[in-house]
Short mmCIF file of C-alpha atoms in Angstrom, two decimals:
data_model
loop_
_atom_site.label_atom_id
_atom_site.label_comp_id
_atom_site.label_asym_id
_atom_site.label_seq_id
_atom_site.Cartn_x
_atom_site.Cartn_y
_atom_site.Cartn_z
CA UNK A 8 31.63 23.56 -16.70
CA UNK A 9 31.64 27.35 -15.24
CA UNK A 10 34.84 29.30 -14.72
CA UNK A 11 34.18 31.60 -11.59
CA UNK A 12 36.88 34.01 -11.26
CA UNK A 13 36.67 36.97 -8.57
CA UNK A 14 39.16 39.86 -9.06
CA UNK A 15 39.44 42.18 -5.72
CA UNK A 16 41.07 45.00 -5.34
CA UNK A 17 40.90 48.79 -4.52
CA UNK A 18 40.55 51.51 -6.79
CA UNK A 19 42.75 52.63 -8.96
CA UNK A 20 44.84 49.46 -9.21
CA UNK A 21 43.14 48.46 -12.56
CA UNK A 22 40.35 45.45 -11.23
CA UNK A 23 38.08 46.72 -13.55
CA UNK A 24 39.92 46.25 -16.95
CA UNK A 25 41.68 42.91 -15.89
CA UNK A 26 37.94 42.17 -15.58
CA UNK A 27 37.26 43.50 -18.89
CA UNK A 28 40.33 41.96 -20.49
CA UNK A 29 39.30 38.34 -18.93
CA UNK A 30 35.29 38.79 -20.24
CA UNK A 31 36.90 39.86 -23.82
CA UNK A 32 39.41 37.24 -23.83
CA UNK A 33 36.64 34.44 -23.06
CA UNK A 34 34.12 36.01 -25.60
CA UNK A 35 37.02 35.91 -27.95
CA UNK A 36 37.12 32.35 -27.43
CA UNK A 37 33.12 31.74 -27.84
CA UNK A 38 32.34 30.99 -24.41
CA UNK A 39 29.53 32.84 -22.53
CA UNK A 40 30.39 35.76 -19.94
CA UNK A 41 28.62 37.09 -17.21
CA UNK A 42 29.90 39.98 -15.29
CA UNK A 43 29.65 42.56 -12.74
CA UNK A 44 31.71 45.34 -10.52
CA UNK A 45 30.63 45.91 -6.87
CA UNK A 46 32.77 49.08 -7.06
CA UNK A 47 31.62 51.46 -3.80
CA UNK A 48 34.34 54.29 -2.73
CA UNK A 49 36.83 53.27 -5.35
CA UNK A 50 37.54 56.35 -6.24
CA UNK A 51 38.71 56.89 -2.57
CA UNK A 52 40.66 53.56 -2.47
CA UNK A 53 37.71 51.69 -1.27
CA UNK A 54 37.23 48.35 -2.25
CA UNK A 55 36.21 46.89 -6.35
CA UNK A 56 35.24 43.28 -6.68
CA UNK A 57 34.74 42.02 -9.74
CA UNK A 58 32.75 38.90 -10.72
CA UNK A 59 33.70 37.19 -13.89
CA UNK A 60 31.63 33.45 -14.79
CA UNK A 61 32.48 32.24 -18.05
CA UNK A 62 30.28 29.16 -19.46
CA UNK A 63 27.15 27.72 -20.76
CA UNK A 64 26.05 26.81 -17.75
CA UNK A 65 26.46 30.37 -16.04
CA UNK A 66 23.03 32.39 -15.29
CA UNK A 67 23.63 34.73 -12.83
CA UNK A 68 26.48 37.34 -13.43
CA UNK A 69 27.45 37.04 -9.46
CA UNK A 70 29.41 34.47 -8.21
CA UNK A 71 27.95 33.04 -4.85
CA UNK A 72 29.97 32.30 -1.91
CA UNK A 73 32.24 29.28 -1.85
CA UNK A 74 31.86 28.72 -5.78
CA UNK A 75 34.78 30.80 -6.93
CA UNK A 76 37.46 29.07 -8.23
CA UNK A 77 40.11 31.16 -8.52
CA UNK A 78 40.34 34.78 -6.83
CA UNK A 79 42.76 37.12 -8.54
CA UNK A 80 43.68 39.56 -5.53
CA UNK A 81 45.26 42.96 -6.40
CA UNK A 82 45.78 43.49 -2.31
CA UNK A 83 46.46 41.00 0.12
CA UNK A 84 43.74 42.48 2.65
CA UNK A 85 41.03 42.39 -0.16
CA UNK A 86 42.24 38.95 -0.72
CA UNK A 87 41.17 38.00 3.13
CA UNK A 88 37.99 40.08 2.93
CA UNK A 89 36.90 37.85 0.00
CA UNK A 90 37.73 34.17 1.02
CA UNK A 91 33.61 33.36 1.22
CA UNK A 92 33.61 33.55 -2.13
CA UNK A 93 36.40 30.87 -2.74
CA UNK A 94 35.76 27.35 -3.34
CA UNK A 95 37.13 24.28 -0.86
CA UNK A 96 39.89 23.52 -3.43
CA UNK A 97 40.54 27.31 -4.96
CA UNK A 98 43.31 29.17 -5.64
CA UNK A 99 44.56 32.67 -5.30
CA UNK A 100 46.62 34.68 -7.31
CA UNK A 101 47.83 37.81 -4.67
CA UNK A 102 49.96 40.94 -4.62
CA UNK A 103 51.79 40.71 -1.68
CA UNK A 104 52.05 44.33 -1.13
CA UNK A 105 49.20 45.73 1.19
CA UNK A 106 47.29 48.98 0.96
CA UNK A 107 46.77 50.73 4.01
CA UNK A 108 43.03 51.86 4.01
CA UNK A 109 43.08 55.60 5.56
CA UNK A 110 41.33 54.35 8.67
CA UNK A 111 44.57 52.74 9.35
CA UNK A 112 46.42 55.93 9.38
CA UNK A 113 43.21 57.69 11.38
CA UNK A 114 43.33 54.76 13.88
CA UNK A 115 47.62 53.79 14.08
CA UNK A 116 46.15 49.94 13.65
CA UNK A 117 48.21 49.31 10.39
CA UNK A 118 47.74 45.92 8.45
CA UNK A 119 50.89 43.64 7.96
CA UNK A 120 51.60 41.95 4.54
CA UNK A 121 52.71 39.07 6.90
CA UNK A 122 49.53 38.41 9.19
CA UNK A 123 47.51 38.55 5.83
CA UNK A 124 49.48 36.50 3.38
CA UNK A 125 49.40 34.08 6.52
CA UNK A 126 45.53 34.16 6.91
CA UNK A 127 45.49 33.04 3.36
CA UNK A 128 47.86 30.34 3.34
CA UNK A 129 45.91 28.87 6.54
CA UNK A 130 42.71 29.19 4.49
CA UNK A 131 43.79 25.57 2.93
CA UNK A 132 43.63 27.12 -0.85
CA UNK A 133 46.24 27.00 -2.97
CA UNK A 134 48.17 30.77 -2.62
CA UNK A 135 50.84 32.08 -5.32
CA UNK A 136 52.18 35.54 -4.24
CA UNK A 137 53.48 37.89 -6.90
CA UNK A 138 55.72 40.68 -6.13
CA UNK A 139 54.65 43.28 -7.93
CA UNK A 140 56.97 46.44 -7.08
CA UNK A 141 59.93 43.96 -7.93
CA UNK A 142 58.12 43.32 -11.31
CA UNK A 143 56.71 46.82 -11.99
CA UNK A 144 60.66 48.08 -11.01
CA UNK A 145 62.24 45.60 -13.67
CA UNK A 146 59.53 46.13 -16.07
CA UNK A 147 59.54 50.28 -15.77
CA UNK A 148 56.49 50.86 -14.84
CA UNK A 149 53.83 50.77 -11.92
CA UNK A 150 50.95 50.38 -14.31
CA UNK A 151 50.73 46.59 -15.59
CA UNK A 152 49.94 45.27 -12.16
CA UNK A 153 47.10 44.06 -13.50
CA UNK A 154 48.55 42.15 -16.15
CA UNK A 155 50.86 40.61 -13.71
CA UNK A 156 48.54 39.01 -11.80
CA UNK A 157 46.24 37.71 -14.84
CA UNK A 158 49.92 36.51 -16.43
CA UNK A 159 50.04 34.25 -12.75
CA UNK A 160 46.22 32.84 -13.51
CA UNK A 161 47.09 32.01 -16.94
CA UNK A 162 49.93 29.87 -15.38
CA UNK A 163 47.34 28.04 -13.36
CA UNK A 164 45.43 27.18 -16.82
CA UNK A 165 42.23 28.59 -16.01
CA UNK A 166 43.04 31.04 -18.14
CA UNK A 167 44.27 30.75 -21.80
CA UNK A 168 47.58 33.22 -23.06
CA UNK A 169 46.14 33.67 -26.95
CA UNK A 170 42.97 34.64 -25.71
CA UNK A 171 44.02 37.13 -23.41
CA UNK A 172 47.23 38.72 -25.46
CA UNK A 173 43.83 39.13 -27.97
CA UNK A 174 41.87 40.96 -25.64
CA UNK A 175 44.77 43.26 -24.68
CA UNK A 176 45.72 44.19 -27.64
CA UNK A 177 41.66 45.12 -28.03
CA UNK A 178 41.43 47.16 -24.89
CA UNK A 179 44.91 48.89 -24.27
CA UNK A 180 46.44 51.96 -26.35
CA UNK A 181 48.86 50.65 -28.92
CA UNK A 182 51.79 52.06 -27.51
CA UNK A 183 51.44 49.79 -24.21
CA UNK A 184 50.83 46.53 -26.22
CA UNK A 185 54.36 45.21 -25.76
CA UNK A 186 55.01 46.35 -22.59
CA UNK A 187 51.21 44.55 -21.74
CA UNK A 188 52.87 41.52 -23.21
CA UNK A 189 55.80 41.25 -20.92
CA UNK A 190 54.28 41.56 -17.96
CA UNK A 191 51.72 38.40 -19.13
CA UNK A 192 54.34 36.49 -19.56
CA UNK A 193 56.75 37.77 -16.72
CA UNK A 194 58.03 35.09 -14.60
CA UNK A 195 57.82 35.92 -11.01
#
């Protein structure tokens, strides 16, 4: 049976190697992987979806709407703006903390981390918020955000720990192995 995990974020938060850590840590495992970025103006903070489908059954490396089962949302706005994509009985893994896009500064029409984390919650999947400047403050550092959140999907057991503390240590510089580690298995 296919695995359909979307990752959403904006740029510069680190979608696209949490998608490149979950495809290595299912290859790892001998399961087929199909993937793809929808990346736009990330380098302005625009919006990166990633697509991950793990299994035999898998043709297509873009997940269609309504067959994701898990979305692994970096911002709680992205999060909202991706919800066709999640199945009836999905979950999602979400930073609570919300990026302003600029056009909120150009307009003065902000978006609240409240009204958002709500929208999901009503959405009737199943919604785990992490708090990721509390982590990233104990931890020591604002870069494993991305770890944090695939840490939370491994907790839901889509995801398996061996396979992905593999793929890490394949894809990160040595010197930010351990502190990778810790923030998989940080308990929020």
């Amino acid at each position: 049976m296919a695995k359909n995990i979307l990752i959403c974020g904006v740029g510069g938060q680190g979608t696209v190697l949490a998608a490149k850590v979950l495809s290595q840590a299912a290859i790892s495992s001998g399961e087929k992987v199909l993937s793809a970025e929808t990346i736009g103006m990330a380098q302005r903070g625009g919006s990166v979806v990633s697509h991950v489908r793990i299994g035999e059954d898998v043709f297509s490396p873009l997940i269609p709407e309504h067959q994701a089962d898990i979305i692994i949302a970096f911002e709680a706005a992205e999060a909202v703006r991706n919800l066709a994509y999640l199945k009836k009985d999905g979950m999602i893994i979400v930073n609570k903390k919300v990026v302003q896009p600029v056009t909120a500064s150009l307009t003065g029409k902000a978006f609240s981390e409240d009204v958002m984390l709500e929208a999901l919650k009503s959405s009737g999947a199943k919604v785990t918020c992490v708090d990721t400047d509390k982590a990233c403050a104990e931890l020591g550092s604002s870069k494993i955000v991305n770890i944090l959140l695939l840490g939370s999907a491994c907790k839901t057991g889509i995801i398996d720990y061996s396979s992905v503390e593999d793929a890490i240590k394949n894809l990160v510089k040595p010197e930010f192995y351990e502190l990778n580690l810790k923030a998989l298995h940080y308990e929020n």
